PDB file of C-alpha atoms in Angstrom:
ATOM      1  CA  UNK A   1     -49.803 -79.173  54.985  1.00  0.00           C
ATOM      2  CA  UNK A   2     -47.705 -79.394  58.353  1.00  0.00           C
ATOM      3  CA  UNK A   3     -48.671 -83.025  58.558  1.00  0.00           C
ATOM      4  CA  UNK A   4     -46.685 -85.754  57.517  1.00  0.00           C
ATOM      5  CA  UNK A   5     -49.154 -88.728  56.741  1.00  0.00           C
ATOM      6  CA  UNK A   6     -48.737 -92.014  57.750  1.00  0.00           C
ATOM      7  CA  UNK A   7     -50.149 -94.672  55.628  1.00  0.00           C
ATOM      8  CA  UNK A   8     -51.280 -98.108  56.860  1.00  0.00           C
ATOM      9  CA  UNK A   9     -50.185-101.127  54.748  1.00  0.00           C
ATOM     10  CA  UNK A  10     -51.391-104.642  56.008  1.00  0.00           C
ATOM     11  CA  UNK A  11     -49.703-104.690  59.237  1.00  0.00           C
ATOM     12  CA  UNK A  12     -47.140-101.667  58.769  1.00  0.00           C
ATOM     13  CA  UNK A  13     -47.309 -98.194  58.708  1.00  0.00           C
ATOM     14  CA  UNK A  14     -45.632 -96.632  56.058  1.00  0.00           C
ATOM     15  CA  UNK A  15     -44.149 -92.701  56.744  1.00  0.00           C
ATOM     16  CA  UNK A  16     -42.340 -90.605  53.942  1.00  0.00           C
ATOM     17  CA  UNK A  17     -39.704 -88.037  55.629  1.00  0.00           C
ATOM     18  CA  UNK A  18     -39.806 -84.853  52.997  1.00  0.00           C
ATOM     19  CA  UNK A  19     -39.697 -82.104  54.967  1.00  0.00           C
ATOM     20  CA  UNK A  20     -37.037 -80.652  57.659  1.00  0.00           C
ATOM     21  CA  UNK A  21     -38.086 -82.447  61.031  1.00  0.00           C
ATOM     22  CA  UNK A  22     -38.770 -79.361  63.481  1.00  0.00           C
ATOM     23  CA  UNK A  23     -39.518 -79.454  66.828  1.00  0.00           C
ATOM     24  CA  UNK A  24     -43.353 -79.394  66.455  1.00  0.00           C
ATOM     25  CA  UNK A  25     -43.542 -81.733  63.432  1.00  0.00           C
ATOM     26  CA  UNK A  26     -41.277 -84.276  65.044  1.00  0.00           C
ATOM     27  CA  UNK A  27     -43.464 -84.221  67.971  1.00  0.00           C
ATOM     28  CA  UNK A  28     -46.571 -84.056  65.878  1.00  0.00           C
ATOM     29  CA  UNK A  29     -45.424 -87.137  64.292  1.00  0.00           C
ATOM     30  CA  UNK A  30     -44.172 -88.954  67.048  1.00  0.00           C
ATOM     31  CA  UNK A  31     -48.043 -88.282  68.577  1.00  0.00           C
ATOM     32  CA  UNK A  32     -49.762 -89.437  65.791  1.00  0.00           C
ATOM     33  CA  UNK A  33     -47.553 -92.436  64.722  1.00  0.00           C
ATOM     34  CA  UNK A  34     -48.028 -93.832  68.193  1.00  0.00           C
ATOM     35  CA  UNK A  35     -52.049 -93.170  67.813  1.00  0.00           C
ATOM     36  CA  UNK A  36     -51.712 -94.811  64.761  1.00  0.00           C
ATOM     37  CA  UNK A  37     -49.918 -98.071  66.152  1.00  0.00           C
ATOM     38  CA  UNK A  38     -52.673 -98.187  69.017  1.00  0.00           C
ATOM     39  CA  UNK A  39     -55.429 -97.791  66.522  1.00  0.00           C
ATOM     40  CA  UNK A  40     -54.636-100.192  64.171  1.00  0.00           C
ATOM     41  CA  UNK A  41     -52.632-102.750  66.104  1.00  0.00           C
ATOM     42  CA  UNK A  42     -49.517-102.275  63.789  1.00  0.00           C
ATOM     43  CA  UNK A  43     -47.089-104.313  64.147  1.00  0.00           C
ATOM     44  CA  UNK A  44     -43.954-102.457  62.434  1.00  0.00           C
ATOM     45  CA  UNK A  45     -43.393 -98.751  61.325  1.00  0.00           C
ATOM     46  CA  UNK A  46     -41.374 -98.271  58.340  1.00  0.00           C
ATOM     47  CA  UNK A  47     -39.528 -94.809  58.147  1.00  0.00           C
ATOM     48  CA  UNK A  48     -38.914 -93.749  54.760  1.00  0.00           C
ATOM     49  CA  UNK A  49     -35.990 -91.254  54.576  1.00  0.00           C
ATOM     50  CA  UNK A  50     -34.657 -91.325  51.135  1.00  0.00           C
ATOM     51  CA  UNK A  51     -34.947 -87.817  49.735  1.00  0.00           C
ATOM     52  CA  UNK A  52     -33.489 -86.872  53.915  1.00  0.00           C
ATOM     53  CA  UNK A  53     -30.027 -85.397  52.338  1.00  0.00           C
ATOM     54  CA  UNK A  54     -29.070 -83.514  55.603  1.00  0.00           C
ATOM     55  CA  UNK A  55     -29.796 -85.357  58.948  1.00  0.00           C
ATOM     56  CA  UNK A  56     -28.446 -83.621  62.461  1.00  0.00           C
ATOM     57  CA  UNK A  57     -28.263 -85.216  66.546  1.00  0.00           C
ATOM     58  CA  UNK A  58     -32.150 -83.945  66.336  1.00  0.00           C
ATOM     59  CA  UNK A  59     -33.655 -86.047  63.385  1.00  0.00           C
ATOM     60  CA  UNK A  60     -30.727 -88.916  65.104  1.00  0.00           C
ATOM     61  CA  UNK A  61     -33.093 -88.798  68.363  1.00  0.00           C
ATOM     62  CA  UNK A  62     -36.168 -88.401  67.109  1.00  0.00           C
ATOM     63  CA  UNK A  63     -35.731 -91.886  64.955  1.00  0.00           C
ATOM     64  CA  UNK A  64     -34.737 -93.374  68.259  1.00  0.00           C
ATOM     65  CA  UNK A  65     -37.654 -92.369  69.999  1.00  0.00           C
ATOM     66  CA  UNK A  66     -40.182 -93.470  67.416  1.00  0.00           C
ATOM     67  CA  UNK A  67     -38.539 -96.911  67.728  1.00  0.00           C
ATOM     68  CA  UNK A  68     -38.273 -96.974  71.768  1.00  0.00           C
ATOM     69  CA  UNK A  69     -42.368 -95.443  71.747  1.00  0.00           C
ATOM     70  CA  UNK A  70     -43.201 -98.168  69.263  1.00  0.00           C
ATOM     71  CA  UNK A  71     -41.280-101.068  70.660  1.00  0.00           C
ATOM     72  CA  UNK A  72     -43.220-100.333  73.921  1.00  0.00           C
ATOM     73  CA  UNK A  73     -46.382-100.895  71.863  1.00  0.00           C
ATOM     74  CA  UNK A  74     -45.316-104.386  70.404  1.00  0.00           C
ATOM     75  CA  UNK A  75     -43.955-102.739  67.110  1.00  0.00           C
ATOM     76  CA  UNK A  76     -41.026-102.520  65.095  1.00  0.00           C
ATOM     77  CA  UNK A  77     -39.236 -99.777  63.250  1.00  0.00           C
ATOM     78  CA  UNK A  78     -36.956 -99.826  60.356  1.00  0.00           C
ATOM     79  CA  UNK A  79     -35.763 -97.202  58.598  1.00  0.00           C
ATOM     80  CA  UNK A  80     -35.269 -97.046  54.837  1.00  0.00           C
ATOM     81  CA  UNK A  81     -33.736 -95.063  51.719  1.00  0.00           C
ATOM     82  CA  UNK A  82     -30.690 -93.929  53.539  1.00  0.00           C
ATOM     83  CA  UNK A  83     -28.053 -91.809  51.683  1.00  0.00           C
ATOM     84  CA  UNK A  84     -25.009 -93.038  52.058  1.00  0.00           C
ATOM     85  CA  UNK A  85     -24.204 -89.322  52.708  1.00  0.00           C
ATOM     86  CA  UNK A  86     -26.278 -89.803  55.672  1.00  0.00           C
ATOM     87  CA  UNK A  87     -25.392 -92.685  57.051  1.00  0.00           C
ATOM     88  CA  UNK A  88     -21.415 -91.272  57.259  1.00  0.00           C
ATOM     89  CA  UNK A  89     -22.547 -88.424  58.485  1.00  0.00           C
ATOM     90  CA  UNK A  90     -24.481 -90.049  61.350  1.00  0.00           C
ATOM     91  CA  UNK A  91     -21.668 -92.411  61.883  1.00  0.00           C
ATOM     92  CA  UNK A  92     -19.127 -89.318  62.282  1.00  0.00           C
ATOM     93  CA  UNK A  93     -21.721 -87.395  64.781  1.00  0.00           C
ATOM     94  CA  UNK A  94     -21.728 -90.557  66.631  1.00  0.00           C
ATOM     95  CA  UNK A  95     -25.133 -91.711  66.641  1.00  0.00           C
ATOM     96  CA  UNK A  96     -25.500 -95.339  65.655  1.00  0.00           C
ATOM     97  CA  UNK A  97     -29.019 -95.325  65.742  1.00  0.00           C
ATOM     98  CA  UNK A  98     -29.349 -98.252  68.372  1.00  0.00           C
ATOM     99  CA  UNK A  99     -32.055-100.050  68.600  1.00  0.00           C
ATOM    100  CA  UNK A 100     -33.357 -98.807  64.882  1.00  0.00           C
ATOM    101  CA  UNK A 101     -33.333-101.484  62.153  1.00  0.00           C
ATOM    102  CA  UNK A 102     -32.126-100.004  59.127  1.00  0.00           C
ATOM    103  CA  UNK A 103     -32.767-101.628  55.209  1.00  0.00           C
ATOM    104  CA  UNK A 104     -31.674-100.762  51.635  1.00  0.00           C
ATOM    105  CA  UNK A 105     -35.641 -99.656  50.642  1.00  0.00           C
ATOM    106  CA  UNK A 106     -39.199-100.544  51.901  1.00  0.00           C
ATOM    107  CA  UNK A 107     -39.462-103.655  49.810  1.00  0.00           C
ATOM    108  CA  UNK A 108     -36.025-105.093  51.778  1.00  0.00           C
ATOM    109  CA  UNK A 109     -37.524-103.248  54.948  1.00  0.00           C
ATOM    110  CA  UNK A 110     -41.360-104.594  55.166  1.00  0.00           C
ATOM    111  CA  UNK A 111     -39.142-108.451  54.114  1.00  0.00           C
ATOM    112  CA  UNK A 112     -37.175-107.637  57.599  1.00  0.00           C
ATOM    113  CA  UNK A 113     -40.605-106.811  59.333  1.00  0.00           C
ATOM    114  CA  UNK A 114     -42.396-109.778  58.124  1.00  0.00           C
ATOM    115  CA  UNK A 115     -39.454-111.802  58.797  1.00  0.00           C
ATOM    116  CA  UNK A 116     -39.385-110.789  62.479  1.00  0.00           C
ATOM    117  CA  UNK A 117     -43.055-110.989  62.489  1.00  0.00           C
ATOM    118  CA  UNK A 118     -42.585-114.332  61.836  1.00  0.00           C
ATOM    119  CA  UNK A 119     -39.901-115.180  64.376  1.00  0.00           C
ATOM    120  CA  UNK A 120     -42.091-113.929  66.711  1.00  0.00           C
ATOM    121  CA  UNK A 121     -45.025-116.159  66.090  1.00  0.00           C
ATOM    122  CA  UNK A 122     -42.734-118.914  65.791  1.00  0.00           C
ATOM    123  CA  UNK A 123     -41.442-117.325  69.494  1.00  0.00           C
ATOM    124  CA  UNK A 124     -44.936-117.328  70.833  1.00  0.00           C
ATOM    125  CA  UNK A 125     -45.962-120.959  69.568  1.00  0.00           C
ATOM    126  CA  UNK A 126     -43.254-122.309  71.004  1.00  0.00           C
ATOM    127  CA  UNK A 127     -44.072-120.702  74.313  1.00  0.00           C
ATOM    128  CA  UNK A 128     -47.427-122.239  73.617  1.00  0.00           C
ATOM    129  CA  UNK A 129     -46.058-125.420  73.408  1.00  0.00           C
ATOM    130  CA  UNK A 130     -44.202-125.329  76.061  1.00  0.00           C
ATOM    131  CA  UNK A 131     -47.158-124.261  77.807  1.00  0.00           C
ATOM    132  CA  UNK A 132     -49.202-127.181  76.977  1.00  0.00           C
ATOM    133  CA  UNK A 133     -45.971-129.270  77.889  1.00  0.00           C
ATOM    134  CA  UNK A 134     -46.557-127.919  81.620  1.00  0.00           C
ATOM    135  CA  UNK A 135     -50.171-128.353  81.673  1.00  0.00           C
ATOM    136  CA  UNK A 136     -49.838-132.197  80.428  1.00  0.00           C
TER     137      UNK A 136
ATOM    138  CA  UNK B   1     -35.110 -81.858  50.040  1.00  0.00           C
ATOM    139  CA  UNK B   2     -36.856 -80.187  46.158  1.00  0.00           C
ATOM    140  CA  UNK B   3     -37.613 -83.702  45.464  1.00  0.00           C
ATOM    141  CA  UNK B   4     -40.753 -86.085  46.104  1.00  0.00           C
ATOM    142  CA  UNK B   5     -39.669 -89.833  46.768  1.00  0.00           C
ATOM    143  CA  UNK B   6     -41.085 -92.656  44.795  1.00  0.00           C
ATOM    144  CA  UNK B   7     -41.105 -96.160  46.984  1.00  0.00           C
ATOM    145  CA  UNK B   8     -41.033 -99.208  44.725  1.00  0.00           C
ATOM    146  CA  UNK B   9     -43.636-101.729  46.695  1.00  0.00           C
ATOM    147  CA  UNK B  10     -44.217-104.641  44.490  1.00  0.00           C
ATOM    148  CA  UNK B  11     -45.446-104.062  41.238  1.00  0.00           C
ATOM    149  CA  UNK B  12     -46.418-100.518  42.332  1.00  0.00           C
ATOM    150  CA  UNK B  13     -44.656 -97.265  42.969  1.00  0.00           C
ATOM    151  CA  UNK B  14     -46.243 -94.893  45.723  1.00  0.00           C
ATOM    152  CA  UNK B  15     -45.918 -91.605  45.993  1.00  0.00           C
ATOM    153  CA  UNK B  16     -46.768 -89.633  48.922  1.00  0.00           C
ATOM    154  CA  UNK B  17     -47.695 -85.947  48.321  1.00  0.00           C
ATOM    155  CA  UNK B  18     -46.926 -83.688  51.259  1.00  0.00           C
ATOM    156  CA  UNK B  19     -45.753 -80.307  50.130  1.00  0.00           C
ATOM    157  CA  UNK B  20     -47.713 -78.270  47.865  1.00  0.00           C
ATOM    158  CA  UNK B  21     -46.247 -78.837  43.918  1.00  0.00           C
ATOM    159  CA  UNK B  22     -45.475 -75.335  42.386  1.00  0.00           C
ATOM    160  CA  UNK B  23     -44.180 -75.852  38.822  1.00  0.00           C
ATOM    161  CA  UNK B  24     -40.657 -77.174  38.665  1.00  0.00           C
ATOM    162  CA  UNK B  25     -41.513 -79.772  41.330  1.00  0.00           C
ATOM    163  CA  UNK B  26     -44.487 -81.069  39.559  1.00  0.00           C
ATOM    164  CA  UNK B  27     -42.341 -81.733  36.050  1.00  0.00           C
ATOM    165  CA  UNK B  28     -39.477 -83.284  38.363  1.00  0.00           C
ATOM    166  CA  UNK B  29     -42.408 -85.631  40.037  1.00  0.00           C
ATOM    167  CA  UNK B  30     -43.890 -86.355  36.530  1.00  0.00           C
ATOM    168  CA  UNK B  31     -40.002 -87.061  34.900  1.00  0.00           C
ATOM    169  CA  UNK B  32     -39.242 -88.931  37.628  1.00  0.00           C
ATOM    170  CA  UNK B  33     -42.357 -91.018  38.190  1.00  0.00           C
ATOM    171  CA  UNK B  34     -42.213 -91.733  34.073  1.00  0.00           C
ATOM    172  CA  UNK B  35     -38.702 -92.966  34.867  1.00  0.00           C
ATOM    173  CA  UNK B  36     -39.096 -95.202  37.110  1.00  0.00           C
ATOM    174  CA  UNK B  37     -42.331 -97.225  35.719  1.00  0.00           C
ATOM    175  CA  UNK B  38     -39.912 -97.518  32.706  1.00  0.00           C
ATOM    176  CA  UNK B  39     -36.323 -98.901  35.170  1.00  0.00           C
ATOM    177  CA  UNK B  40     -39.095-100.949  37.514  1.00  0.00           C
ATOM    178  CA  UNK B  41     -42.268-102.094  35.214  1.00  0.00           C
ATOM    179  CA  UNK B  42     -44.249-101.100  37.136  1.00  0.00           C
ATOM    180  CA  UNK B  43     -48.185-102.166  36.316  1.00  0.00           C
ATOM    181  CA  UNK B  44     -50.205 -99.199  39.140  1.00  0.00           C
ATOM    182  CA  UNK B  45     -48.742 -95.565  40.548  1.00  0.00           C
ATOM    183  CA  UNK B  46     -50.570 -94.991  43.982  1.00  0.00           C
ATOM    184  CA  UNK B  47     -50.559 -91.518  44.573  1.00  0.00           C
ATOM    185  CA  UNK B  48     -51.691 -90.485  48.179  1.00  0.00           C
ATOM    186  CA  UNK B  49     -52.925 -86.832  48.982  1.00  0.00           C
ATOM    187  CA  UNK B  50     -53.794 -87.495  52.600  1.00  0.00           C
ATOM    188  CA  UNK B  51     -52.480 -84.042  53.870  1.00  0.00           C
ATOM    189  CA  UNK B  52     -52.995 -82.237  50.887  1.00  0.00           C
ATOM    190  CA  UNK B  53     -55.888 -80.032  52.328  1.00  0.00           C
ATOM    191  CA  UNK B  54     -55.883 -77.076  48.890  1.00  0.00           C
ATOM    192  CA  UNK B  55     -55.902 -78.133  45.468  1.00  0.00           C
ATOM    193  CA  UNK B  56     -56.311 -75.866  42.765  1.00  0.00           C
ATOM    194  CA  UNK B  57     -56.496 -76.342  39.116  1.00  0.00           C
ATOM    195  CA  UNK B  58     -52.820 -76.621  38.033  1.00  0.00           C
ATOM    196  CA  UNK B  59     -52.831 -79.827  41.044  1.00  0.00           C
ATOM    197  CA  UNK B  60     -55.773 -81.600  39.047  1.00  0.00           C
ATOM    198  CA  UNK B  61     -54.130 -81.179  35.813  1.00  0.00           C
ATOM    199  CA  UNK B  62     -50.549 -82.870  37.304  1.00  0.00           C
ATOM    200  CA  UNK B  63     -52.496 -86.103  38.327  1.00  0.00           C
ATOM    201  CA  UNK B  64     -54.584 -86.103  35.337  1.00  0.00           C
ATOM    202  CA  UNK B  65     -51.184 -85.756  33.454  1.00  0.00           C
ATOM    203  CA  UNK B  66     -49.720 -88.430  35.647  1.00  0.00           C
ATOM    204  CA  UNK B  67     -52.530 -90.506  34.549  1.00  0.00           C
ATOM    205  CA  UNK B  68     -52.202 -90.194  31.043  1.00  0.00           C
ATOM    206  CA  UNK B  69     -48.819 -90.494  30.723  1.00  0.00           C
ATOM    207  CA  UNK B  70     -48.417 -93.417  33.609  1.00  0.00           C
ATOM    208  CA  UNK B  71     -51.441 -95.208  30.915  1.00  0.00           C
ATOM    209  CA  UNK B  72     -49.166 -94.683  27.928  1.00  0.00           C
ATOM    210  CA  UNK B  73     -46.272 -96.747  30.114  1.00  0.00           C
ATOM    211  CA  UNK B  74     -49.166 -99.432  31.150  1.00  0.00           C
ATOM    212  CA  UNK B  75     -49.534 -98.119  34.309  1.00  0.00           C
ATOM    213  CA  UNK B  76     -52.667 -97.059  36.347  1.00  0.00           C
ATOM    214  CA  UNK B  77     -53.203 -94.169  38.678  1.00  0.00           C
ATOM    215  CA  UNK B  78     -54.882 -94.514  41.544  1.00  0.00           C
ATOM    216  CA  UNK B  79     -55.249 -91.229  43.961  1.00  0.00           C
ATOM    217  CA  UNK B  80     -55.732 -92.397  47.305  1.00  0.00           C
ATOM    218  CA  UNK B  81     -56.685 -90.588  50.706  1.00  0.00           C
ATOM    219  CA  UNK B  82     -58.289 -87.373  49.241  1.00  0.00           C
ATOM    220  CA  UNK B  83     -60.031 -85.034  51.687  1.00  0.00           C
ATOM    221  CA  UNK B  84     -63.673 -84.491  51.367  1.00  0.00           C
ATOM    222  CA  UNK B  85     -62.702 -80.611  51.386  1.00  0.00           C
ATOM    223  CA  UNK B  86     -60.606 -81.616  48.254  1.00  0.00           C
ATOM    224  CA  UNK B  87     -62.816 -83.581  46.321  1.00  0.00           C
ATOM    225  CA  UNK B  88     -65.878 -80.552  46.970  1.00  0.00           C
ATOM    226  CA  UNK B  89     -63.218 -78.321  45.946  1.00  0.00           C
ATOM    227  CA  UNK B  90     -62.735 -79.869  42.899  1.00  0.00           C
ATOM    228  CA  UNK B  91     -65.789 -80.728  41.598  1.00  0.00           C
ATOM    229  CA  UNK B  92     -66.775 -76.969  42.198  1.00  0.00           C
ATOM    230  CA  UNK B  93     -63.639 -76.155  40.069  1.00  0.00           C
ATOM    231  CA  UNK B  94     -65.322 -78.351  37.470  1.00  0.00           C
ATOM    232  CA  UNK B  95     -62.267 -81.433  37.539  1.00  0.00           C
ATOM    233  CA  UNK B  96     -63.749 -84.186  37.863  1.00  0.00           C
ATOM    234  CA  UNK B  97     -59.824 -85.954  37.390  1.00  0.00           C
ATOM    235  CA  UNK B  98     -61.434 -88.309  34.381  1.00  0.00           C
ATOM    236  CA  UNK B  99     -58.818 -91.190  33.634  1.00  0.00           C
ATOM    237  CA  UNK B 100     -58.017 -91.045  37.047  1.00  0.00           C
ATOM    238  CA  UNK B 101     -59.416 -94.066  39.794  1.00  0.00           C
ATOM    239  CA  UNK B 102     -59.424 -93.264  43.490  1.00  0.00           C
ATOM    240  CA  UNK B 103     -59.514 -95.403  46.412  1.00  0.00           C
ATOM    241  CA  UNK B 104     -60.509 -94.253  49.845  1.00  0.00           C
ATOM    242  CA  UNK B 105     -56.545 -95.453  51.304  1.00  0.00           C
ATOM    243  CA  UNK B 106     -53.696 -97.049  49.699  1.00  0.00           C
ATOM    244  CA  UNK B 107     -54.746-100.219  51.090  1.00  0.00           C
ATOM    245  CA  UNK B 108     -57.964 -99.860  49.259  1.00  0.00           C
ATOM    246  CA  UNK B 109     -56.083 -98.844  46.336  1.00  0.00           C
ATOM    247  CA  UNK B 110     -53.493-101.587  46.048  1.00  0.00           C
ATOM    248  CA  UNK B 111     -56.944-104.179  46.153  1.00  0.00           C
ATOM    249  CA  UNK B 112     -58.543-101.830  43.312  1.00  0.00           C
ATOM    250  CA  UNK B 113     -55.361-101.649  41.326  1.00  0.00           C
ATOM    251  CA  UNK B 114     -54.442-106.192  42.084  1.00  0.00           C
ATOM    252  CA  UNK B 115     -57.957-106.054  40.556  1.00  0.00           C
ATOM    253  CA  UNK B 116     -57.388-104.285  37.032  1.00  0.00           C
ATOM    254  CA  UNK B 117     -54.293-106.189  37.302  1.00  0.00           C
ATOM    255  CA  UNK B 118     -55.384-109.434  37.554  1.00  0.00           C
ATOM    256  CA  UNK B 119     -58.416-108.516  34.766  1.00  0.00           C
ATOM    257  CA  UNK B 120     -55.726-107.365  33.021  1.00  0.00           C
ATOM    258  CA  UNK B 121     -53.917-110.645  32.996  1.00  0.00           C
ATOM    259  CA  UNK B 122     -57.069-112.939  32.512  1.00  0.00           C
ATOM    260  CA  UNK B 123     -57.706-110.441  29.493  1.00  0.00           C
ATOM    261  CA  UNK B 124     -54.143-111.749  28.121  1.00  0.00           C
ATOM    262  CA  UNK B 125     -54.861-115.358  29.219  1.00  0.00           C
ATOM    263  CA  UNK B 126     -58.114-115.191  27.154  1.00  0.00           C
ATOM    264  CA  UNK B 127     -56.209-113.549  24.322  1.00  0.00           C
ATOM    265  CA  UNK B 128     -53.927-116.431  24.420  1.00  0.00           C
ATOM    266  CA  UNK B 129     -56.555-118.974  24.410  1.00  0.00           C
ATOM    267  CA  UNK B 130     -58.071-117.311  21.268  1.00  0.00           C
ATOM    268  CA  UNK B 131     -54.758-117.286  19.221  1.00  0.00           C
ATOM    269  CA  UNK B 132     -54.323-120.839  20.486  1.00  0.00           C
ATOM    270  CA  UNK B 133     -57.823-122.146  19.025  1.00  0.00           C
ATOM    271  CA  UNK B 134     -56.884-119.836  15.630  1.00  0.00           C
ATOM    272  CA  UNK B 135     -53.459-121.889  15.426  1.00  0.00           C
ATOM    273  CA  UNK B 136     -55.502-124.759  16.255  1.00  0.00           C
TER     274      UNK B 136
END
């Protein structure tokens, strides 16, 4: 079982951290997430990391790449469950997680997605209007 | 990490199963899974064994207990994402996980288990109609 599975839900993809991140999972995962996002046009990845009770600069960068590889393909990440444990631990190792959106537990983190989701299409309407403003 | 998450989505908990369940980590899943349909309500427990490639006979008698204790809570079980290997395997090894529904992928499963729900519900509607003619 040196998989972790990813689980589509609507537009998301859900993934369950249980198991220490090594080198070949992480990049197994990172592969196969972003496979995932092409395949099924995802539009956020939520990162589950709630029974994660040691984290190190490793599992720090490898959360930051998901998000950079999935912003590039038009999707957002947010990652959920923390331990507070965790999250002073990152905090004292310096890694802020930039550009990683973080929430309490998937409910709060797939309301953040769909939120955004929506901002966008609101975004992207608007440029559509604006559009047809130009045209007329 | 000797501990298997449960995510709260909805009225549903989901449970991803990733590393293989020897015996103390099969009673913490089942104590903990009970637990939380009590804290949350929960009406469905999806239980995904996408990466779960052996299964063995002590593996089909967790979910079935799952099953029967998740019914005795007024939850259903729904396995999701089983191998083809798995589900040879186990009819071979003569479980055919009775009390147990399955769904293809949780998506799947979450439609199969808003089903029973809403049956469920139109079940109690109709039960309420009936005690309304009685009082009538």
């Amino acid at each position: 079982m040196e998989r972790i599975p990813i689980l589509k839900m609507g537009p998301f993809l859900l993934v369950t951290i249980q198991i220490d991140l090594y080198d070949r999972l992480a990049l197994t995962l990172e592969n196969d997430l972003i496979n995932m996002v092409s395949q099924t046009g995802a539009r956020g990845v939520l990162i589950d990391i709630s029974t994660v009770s040691i984290v190190d600069s490793f599992m720090g960068r490898i959360l930051g790449n998901i998000a950079s590889m999935s912003r590039i393909m038009d999707a957002e990440t947010v990652v959920v469950g923390m331990q507070p444990a965790v999250a002073i631990t990152l905090v004292e190792l310096g890694l802020t997680l930039q550009g990683v959106y973080t929430a309490l537990n998937v409910e709060k983190g797939m309301e953040l997605l769909n939120t955004k989701l929506g901002d966008n299409l609101e975004l992207d309407d608007d440029e559509e209007e604006d559009q047809d403003d130009r045209n007329d």
